[in-house]
PDB file of N, CA and C in Angstrom:
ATOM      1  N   UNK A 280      33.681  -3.797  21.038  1.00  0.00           N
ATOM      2  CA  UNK A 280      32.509  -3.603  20.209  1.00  0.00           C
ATOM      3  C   UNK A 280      31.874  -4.941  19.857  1.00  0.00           C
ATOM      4  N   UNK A 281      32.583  -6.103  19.549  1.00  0.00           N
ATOM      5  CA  UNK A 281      32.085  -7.398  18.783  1.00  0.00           C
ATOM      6  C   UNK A 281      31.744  -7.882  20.590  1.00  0.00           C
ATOM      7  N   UNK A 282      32.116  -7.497  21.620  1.00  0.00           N
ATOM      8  CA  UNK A 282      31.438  -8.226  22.756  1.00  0.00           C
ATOM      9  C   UNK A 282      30.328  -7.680  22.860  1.00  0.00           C
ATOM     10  N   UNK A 283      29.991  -6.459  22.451  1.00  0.00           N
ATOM     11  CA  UNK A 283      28.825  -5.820  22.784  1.00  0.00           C
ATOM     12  C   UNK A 283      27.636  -6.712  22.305  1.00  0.00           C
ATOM     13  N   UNK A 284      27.814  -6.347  20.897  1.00  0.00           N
ATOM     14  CA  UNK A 284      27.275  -7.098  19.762  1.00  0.00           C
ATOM     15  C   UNK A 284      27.120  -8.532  20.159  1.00  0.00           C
ATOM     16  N   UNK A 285      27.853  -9.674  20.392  1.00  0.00           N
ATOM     17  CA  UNK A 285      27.699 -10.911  21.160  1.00  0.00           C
ATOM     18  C   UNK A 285      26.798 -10.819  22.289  1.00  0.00           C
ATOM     19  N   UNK A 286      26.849  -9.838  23.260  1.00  0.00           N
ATOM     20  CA  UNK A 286      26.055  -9.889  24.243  1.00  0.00           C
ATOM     21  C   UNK A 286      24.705  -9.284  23.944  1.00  0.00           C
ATOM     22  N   UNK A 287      24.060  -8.269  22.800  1.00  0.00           N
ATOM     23  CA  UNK A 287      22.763  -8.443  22.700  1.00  0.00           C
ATOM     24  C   UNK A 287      22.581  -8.660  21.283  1.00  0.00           C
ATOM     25  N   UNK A 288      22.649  -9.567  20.634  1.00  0.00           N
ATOM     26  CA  UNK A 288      22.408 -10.440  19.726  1.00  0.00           C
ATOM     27  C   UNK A 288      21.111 -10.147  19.656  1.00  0.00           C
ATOM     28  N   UNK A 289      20.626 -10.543  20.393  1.00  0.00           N
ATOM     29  CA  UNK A 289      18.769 -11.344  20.795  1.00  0.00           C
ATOM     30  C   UNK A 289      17.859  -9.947  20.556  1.00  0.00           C
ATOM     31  N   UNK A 290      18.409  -8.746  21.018  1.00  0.00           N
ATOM     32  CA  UNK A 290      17.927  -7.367  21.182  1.00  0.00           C
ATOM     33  C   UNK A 290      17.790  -6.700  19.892  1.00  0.00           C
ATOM     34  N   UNK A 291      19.044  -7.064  19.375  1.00  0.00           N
ATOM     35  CA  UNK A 291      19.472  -6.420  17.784  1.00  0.00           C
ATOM     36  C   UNK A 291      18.344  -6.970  16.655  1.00  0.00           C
ATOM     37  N   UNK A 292      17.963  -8.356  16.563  1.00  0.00           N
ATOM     38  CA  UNK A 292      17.575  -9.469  16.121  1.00  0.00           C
ATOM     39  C   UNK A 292      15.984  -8.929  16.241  1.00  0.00           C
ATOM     40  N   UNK A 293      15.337  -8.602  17.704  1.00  0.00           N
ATOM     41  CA  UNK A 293      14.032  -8.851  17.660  1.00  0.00           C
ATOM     42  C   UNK A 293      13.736  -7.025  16.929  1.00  0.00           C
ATOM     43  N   UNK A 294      14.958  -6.432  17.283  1.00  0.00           N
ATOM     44  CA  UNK A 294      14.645  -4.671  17.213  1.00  0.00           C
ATOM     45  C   UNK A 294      14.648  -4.551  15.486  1.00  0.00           C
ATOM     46  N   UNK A 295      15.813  -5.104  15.001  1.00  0.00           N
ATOM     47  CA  UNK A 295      15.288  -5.158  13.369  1.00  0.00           C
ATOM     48  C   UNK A 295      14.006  -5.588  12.673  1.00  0.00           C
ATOM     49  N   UNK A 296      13.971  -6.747  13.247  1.00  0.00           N
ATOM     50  CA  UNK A 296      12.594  -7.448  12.721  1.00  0.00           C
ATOM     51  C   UNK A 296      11.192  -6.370  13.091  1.00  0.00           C
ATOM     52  N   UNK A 297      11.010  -5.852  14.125  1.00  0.00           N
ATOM     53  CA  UNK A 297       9.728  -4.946  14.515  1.00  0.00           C
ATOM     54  C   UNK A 297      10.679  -3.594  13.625  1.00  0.00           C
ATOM     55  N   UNK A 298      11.394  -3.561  13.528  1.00  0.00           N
ATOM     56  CA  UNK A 298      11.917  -2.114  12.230  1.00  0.00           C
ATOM     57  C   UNK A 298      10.708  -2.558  10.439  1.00  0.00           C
ATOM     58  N   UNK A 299      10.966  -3.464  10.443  1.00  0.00           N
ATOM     59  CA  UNK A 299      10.844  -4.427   9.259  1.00  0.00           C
ATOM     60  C   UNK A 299       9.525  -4.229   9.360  1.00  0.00           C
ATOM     61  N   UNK A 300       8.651  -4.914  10.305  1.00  0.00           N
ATOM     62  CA  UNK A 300       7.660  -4.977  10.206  1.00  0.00           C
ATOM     63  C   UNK A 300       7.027  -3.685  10.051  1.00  0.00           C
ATOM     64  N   UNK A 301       7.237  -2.788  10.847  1.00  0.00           N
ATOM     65  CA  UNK A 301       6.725  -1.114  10.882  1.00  0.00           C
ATOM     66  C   UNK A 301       6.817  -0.597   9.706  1.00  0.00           C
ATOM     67  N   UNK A 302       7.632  -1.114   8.908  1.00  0.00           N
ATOM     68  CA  UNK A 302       8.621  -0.706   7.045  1.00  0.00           C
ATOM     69  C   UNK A 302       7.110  -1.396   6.192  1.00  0.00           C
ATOM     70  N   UNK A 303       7.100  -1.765   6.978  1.00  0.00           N
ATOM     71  CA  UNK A 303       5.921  -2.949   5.695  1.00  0.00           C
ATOM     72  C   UNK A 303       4.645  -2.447   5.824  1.00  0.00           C
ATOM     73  N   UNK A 304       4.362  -2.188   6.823  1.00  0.00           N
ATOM     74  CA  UNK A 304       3.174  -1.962   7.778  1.00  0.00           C
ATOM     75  C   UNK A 304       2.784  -0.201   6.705  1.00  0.00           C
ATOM     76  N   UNK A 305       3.762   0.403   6.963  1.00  0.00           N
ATOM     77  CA  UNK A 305       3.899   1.823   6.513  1.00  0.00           C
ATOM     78  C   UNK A 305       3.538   2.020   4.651  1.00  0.00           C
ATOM     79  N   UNK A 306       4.481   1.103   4.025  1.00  0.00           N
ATOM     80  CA  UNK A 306       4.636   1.084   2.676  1.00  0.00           C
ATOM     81  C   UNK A 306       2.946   0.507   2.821  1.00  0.00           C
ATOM     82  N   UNK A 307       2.893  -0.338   3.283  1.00  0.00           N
ATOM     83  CA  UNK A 307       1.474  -1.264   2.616  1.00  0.00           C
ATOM     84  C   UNK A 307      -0.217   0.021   2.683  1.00  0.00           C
ATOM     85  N   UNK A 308      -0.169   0.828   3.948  1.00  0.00           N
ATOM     86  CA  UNK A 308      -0.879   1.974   3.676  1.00  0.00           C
ATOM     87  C   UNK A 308      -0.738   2.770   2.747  1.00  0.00           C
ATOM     88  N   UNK A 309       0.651   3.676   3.025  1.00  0.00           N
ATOM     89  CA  UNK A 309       0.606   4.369   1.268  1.00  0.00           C
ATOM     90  C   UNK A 309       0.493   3.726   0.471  1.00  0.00           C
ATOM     91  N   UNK A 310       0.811   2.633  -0.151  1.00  0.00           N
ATOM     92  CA  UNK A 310       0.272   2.130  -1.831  1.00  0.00           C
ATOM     93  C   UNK A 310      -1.500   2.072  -1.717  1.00  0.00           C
ATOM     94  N   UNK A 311      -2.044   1.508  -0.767  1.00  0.00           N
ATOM     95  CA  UNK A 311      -3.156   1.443  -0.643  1.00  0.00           C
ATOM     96  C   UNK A 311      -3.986   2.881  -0.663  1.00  0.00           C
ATOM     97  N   UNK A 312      -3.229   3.890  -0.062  1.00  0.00           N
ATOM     98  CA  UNK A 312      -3.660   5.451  -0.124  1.00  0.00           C
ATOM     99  C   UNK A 312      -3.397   5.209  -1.673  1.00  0.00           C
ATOM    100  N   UNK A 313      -2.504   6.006  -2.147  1.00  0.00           N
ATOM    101  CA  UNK A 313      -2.333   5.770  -3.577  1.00  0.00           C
ATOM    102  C   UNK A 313      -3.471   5.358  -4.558  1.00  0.00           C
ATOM    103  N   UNK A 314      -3.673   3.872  -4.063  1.00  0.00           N
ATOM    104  CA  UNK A 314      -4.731   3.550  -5.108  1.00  0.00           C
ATOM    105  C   UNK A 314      -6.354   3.235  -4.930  1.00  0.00           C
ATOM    106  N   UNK A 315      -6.470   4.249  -3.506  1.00  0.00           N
ATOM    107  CA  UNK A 315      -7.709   4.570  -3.566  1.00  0.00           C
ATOM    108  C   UNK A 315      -8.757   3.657  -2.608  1.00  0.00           C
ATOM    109  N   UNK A 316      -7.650   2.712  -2.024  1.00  0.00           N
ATOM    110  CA  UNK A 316      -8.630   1.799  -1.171  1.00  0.00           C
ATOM    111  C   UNK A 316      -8.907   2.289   0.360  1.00  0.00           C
ATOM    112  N   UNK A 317     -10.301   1.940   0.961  1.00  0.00           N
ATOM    113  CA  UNK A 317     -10.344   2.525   2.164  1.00  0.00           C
ATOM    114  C   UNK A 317      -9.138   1.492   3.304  1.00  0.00           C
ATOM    115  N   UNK A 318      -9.298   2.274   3.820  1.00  0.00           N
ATOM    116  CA  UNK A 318      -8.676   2.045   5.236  1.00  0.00           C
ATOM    117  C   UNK A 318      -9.365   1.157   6.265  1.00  0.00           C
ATOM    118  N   UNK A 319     -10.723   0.739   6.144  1.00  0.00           N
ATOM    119  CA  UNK A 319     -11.356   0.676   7.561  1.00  0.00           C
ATOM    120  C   UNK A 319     -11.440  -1.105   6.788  1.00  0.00           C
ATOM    121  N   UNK A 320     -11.243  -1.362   5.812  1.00  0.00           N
ATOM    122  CA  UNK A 320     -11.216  -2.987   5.236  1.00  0.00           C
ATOM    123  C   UNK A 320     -12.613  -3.605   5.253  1.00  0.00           C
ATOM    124  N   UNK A 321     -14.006  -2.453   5.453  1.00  0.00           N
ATOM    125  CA  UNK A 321     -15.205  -3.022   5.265  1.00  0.00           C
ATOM    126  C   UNK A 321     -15.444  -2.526   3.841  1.00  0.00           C
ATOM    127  N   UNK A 322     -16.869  -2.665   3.560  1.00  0.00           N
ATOM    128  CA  UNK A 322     -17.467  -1.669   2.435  1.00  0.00           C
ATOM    129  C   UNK A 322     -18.127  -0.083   2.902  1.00  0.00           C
ATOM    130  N   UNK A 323     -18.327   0.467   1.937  1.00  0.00           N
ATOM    131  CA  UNK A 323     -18.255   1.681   1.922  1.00  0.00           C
ATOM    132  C   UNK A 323     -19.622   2.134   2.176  1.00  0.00           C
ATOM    133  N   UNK A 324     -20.252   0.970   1.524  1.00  0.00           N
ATOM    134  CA  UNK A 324     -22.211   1.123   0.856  1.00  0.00           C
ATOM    135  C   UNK A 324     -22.962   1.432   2.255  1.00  0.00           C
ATOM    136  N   UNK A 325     -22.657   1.935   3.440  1.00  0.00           N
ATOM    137  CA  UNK A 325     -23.788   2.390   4.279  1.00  0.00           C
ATOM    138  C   UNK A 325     -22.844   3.263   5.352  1.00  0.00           C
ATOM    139  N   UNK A 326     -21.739   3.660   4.721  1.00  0.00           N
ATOM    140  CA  UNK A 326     -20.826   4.382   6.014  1.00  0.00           C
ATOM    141  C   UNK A 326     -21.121   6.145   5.301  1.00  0.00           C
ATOM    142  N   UNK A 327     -21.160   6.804   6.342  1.00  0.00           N
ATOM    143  CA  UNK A 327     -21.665   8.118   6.041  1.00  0.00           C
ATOM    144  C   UNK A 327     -20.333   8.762   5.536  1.00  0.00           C
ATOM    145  N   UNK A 328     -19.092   8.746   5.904  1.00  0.00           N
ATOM    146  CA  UNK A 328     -17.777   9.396   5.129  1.00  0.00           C
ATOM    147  C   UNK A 328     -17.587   8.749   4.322  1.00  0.00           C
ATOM    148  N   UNK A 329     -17.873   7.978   3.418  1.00  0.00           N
ATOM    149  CA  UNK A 329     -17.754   7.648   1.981  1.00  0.00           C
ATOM    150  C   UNK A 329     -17.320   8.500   1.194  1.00  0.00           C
ATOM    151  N   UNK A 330     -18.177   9.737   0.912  1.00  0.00           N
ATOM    152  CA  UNK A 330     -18.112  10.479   0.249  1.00  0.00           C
ATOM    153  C   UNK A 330     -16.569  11.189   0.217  1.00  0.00           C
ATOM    154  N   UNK A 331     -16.019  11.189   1.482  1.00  0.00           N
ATOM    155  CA  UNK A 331     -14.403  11.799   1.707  1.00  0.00           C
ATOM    156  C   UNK A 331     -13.378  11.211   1.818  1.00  0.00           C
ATOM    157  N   UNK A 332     -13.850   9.388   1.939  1.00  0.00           N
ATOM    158  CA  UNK A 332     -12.700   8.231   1.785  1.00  0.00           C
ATOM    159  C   UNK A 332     -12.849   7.996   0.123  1.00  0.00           C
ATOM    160  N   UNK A 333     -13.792   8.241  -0.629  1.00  0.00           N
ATOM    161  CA  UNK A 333     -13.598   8.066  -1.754  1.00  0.00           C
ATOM    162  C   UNK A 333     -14.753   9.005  -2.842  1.00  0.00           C
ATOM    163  N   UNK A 334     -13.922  10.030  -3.055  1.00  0.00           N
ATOM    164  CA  UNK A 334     -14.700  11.023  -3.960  1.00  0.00           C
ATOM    165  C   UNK A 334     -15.134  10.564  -5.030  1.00  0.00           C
ATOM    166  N   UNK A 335     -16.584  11.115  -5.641  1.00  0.00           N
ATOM    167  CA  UNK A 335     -16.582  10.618  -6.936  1.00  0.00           C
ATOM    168  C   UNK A 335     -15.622  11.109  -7.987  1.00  0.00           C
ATOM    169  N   UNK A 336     -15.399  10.598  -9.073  1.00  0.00           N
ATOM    170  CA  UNK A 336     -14.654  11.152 -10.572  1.00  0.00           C
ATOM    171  C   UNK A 336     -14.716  12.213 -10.550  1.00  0.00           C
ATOM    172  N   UNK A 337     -16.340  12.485 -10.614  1.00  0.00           N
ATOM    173  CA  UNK A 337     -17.026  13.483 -11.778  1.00  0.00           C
ATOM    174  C   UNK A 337     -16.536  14.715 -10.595  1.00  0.00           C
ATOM    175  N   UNK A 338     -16.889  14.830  -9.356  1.00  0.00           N
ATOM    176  CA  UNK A 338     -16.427  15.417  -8.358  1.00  0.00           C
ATOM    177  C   UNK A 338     -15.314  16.347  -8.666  1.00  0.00           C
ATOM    178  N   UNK A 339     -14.291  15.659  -8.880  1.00  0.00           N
ATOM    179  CA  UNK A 339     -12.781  15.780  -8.794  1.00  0.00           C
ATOM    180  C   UNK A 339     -12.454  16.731 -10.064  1.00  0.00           C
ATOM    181  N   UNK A 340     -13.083  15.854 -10.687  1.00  0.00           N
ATOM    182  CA  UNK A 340     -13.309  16.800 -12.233  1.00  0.00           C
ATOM    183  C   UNK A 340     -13.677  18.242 -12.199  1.00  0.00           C
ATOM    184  N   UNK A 341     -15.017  18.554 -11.641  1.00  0.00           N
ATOM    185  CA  UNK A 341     -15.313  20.210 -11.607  1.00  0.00           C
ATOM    186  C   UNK A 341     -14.819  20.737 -10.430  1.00  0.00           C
ATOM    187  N   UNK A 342     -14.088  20.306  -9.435  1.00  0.00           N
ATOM    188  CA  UNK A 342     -13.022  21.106  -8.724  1.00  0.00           C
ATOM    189  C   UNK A 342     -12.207  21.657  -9.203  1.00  0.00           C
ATOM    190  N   UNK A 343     -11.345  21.090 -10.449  1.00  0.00           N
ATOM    191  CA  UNK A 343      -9.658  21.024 -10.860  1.00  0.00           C
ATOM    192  C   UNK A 343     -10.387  22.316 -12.016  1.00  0.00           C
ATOM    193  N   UNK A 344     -11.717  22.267 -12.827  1.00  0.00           N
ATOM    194  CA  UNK A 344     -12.003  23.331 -13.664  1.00  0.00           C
ATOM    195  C   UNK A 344     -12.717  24.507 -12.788  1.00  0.00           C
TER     196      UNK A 344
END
C-alpha cells in the first residue's frame, strides 16, 4: 500500500488540489446565491433577465401575501 502511495504521490497531490479548488469554486457560488449577487459579474442596468436574477422587495412581498 505505502509503495502504491510512493509511486503516485504526484497524482494524489495534483487530484486533491483540483478537489479543493472545485470545494471553493462551489461554496463561493452558493454564498453568492445566498446573498443575492448575480452570476454573470457585470451590471444588471440594461440586461433584460434582471428582473429574475434579482426580484424586486416589494415583488416578493405580495407573492408570500
Amino acid at each position: 500500500m505505502l509503495e502504491y502511495l510512493a509511486a503516485h504521490m504526484g497524482y494524489i497531490v495534483v487530484t486533491m488540489l483540483l478537489v479543493l479548488i472545485v470545494t471553493a469554486v462551489i461554496v463561493r457560488m452558493i454564498r453568492d446565491k445566498k446573498t443575492g449577487s448575480g452570476g454573470c459579474g457585470c451590471g444588471c442596468r440594461g440586461c433584460a433577465n434582471a428582473p429574475y436574477c434579482h426580484p424586486q422587495k416589494d415583488a416578493q412581498a405580495s407573492k408570500s401575501t
